[in-house]
Amino acid sequence: MEAILNSKMTLECVDLLNRQADSARMIDTVLALEISKEAISKAKELNYMKGLAKANLNAGICSRLSSNFETYLQYYEEAISIYREIGDRNGESRTLNSIANLYLMLSNFPKALEYFDECIYVLESIGDIDFEATVLSNRGLACQQYGDIDSSLKNYLQSLSLLLSNKKELPYYLFNNLGIIYLEIGNYQIALKYFNYALKIEDRSKNVLEQAYIVANIGRTYLYMEDFLNAITYLTEAMIIMKKFGDRQAESQVFSNLGKANMKMRCFPESVKFFNKSLKYYREIGDASSVGHTLCELGELYFELNDYVTCKKYFYESLEISKDIHDEINEARTYMGFGKLYTKFLDTEKATYYLELAAELAGKRSSYKELGRIYKLQYDSHMVVGQPKEAKTFLNKHHDCLNKLIQMDENNCLKTFTSVKFNIDEEIENSIHTEKGAKNIKSMVA
């Protein structure tokens, strides 16, 4: 009897360590990882499979949050293998969601969507509606970053419906993610209102790192609004927190946005410094997609400096990486850079070639914002060589894309989403219903 009690107490010790790791993750990811490793060690000694799976899942999440991409996958693979072996569908679903979030952070959107879909299938089989709402919101973010805003909104609406039907309080991440949608379609004032309300909700949880992600989104919105002073203020505040938590990837994203802000202000030495810091960190953590993206940004910077040789060099490096890892989003962006570059050289043939490649990739994803930018570049390319008739065709296409973005709240579920009576203050609700028209830090649940 005493042996049985001691065994139970020992297993409870592993469970306690796992709960401590869960709590520590919100304030200190390094500490949480150390606790998880201790739990792994004890669970192995006891052959306590459920505790071992949970400890590995925690360790994987901590590795992701601290941008330790060398070890994250081994923890997740161990966790999901055990959960499947012992038939724990609940644990399996949490691990699938975490793996999907990892691919989302690495900008491998097709892979992220694949794991989110598998996770939703598992959740539907066990009737876990609460967590399904969370995963649908995460999936919506993946669709949005992939350029498919319509599918993104449908996922958010499904998430919202599940929460409302079960009389659950609406979580911060729904407001944050909807803010990202408004940022995408160019309605910056509404985006700010959603981000600020998300921050207000998340402030109650004391999860400082999640708050930092929202603050970074606010900074990014001010960057798009060309309010560079506010952009730098918010981005710097977010970076201080991310640095403290060791989230090197999020910190690198902030460096990249600071590089953009300084480039827009034509503070080119500062811009180069921030972009190179971002590039260094992305390489250190093995985030190839973000390396390619930053190389493209450096190409755009040197275009502004009229250093076209260096500009072309960075574009080629970016394109090579993007093709190697099948990153179609950055591949399209690099083609747009080449299109702009050859327009500068009055080489319409080459500019058209690259811009058509970009349009093909953007069209596959129904990314109207991206297509609008491409058509504007094609318009510019024909105008500079005196071809107004051809140019007008692309200008009309450009305006068609803008109109599709502006009309999104009339033609799809954004109108339905924002018509719901959220439990928010009157000012935010009124602004949602009265303000229309148009003039990206990742937030997901682990």
PDB file of N, CA and C in Angstrom, residues 109 141-150 152 184 329 362 365-370 408:
ATOM      1  N   PHE A 109       2.831  28.405 -44.886  1.00  0.00           N
ATOM      2  CA  PHE A 109       1.387  28.455 -44.670  1.00  0.00           C
ATOM      3  C   PHE A 109       0.649  27.197 -45.127  1.00  0.00           C
ATOM      4  N   LEU A 141      -5.679  33.211 -39.036  1.00  0.00           N
ATOM      5  CA  LEU A 141      -4.458  34.018 -39.136  1.00  0.00           C
ATOM      6  C   LEU A 141      -3.546  33.490 -40.236  1.00  0.00           C
ATOM      7  N   ALA A 142      -3.460  32.164 -40.341  1.00  0.00           N
ATOM      8  CA  ALA A 142      -2.633  31.561 -41.393  1.00  0.00           C
ATOM      9  C   ALA A 142      -3.177  31.920 -42.779  1.00  0.00           C
ATOM     10  N   CYS A 143      -4.502  31.849 -42.942  1.00  0.00           N
ATOM     11  CA  CYS A 143      -5.114  32.222 -44.230  1.00  0.00           C
ATOM     12  C   CYS A 143      -4.845  33.683 -44.559  1.00  0.00           C
ATOM     13  N   GLN A 144      -4.972  34.546 -43.550  1.00  0.00           N
ATOM     14  CA  GLN A 144      -4.749  35.985 -43.773  1.00  0.00           C
ATOM     15  C   GLN A 144      -3.316  36.251 -44.220  1.00  0.00           C
ATOM     16  N   GLN A 145      -2.354  35.623 -43.551  1.00  0.00           N
ATOM     17  CA  GLN A 145      -0.963  35.863 -43.915  1.00  0.00           C
ATOM     18  C   GLN A 145      -0.615  35.224 -45.251  1.00  0.00           C
ATOM     19  N   TYR A 146      -1.409  34.244 -45.653  1.00  0.00           N
ATOM     20  CA  TYR A 146      -1.226  33.624 -46.968  1.00  0.00           C
ATOM     21  C   TYR A 146      -1.858  34.467 -48.075  1.00  0.00           C
ATOM     22  N   GLY A 147      -2.610  35.497 -47.663  1.00  0.00           N
ATOM     23  CA  GLY A 147      -3.206  36.417 -48.627  1.00  0.00           C
ATOM     24  C   GLY A 147      -4.669  36.160 -48.912  1.00  0.00           C
ATOM     25  N   ASP A 148      -5.260  35.136 -48.302  1.00  0.00           N
ATOM     26  CA  ASP A 148      -6.656  34.782 -48.556  1.00  0.00           C
ATOM     27  C   ASP A 148      -7.522  35.346 -47.432  1.00  0.00           C
ATOM     28  N   ILE A 149      -7.901  36.619 -47.566  1.00  0.00           N
ATOM     29  CA  ILE A 149      -8.632  37.298 -46.499  1.00  0.00           C
ATOM     30  C   ILE A 149     -10.033  36.724 -46.335  1.00  0.00           C
ATOM     31  N   ASP A 150     -10.675  36.353 -47.440  1.00  0.00           N
ATOM     32  CA  ASP A 150     -12.036  35.828 -47.363  1.00  0.00           C
ATOM     33  C   ASP A 150     -12.081  34.545 -46.515  1.00  0.00           C
ATOM     34  N   SER A 152      -9.905  33.663 -44.348  1.00  0.00           N
ATOM     35  CA  SER A 152      -9.524  34.060 -42.999  1.00  0.00           C
ATOM     36  C   SER A 152     -10.743  34.510 -42.204  1.00  0.00           C
ATOM     37  N   GLU A 184      -4.848  44.889 -42.949  1.00  0.00           N
ATOM     38  CA  GLU A 184      -4.592  44.370 -44.291  1.00  0.00           C
ATOM     39  C   GLU A 184      -5.396  45.119 -45.349  1.00  0.00           C
ATOM     40  N   ILE A 329       4.997  33.554 -51.357  1.00  0.00           N
ATOM     41  CA  ILE A 329       4.687  34.935 -50.986  1.00  0.00           C
ATOM     42  C   ILE A 329       5.909  35.818 -51.182  1.00  0.00           C
ATOM     43  N   ALA A 362       0.256  35.614 -56.912  1.00  0.00           N
ATOM     44  CA  ALA A 362      -0.718  36.311 -56.063  1.00  0.00           C
ATOM     45  C   ALA A 362      -2.145  35.891 -56.411  1.00  0.00           C
ATOM     46  N   ARG A 365      -3.528  32.790 -54.782  1.00  0.00           N
ATOM     47  CA  ARG A 365      -3.931  32.955 -53.385  1.00  0.00           C
ATOM     48  C   ARG A 365      -5.077  33.952 -53.219  1.00  0.00           C
ATOM     49  N   SER A 366      -5.581  34.483 -54.330  1.00  0.00           N
ATOM     50  CA  SER A 366      -6.652  35.498 -54.292  1.00  0.00           C
ATOM     51  C   SER A 366      -6.269  36.674 -53.405  1.00  0.00           C
ATOM     52  N   SER A 367      -5.005  37.078 -53.496  1.00  0.00           N
ATOM     53  CA  SER A 367      -4.506  38.170 -52.673  1.00  0.00           C
ATOM     54  C   SER A 367      -4.716  39.492 -53.412  1.00  0.00           C
ATOM     55  N   TYR A 368      -5.878  40.123 -53.168  1.00  0.00           N
ATOM     56  CA  TYR A 368      -6.230  41.341 -53.902  1.00  0.00           C
ATOM     57  C   TYR A 368      -5.313  42.509 -53.560  1.00  0.00           C
ATOM     58  N   LYS A 369      -4.868  42.566 -52.323  1.00  0.00           N
ATOM     59  CA  LYS A 369      -3.952  43.646 -51.950  1.00  0.00           C
ATOM     60  C   LYS A 369      -2.662  43.540 -52.756  1.00  0.00           C
ATOM     61  N   GLU A 370      -2.135  42.343 -52.839  1.00  0.00           N
ATOM     62  CA  GLU A 370      -0.897  42.113 -53.579  1.00  0.00           C
ATOM     63  C   GLU A 370      -1.097  42.352 -55.078  1.00  0.00           C
ATOM     64  N   MET A 408     -15.210  44.591 -48.892  1.00  0.00           N
ATOM     65  CA  MET A 408     -15.193  43.309 -48.180  1.00  0.00           C
ATOM     66  C   MET A 408     -16.227  43.232 -47.072  1.00  0.00           C
TER      67      MET A 408
END
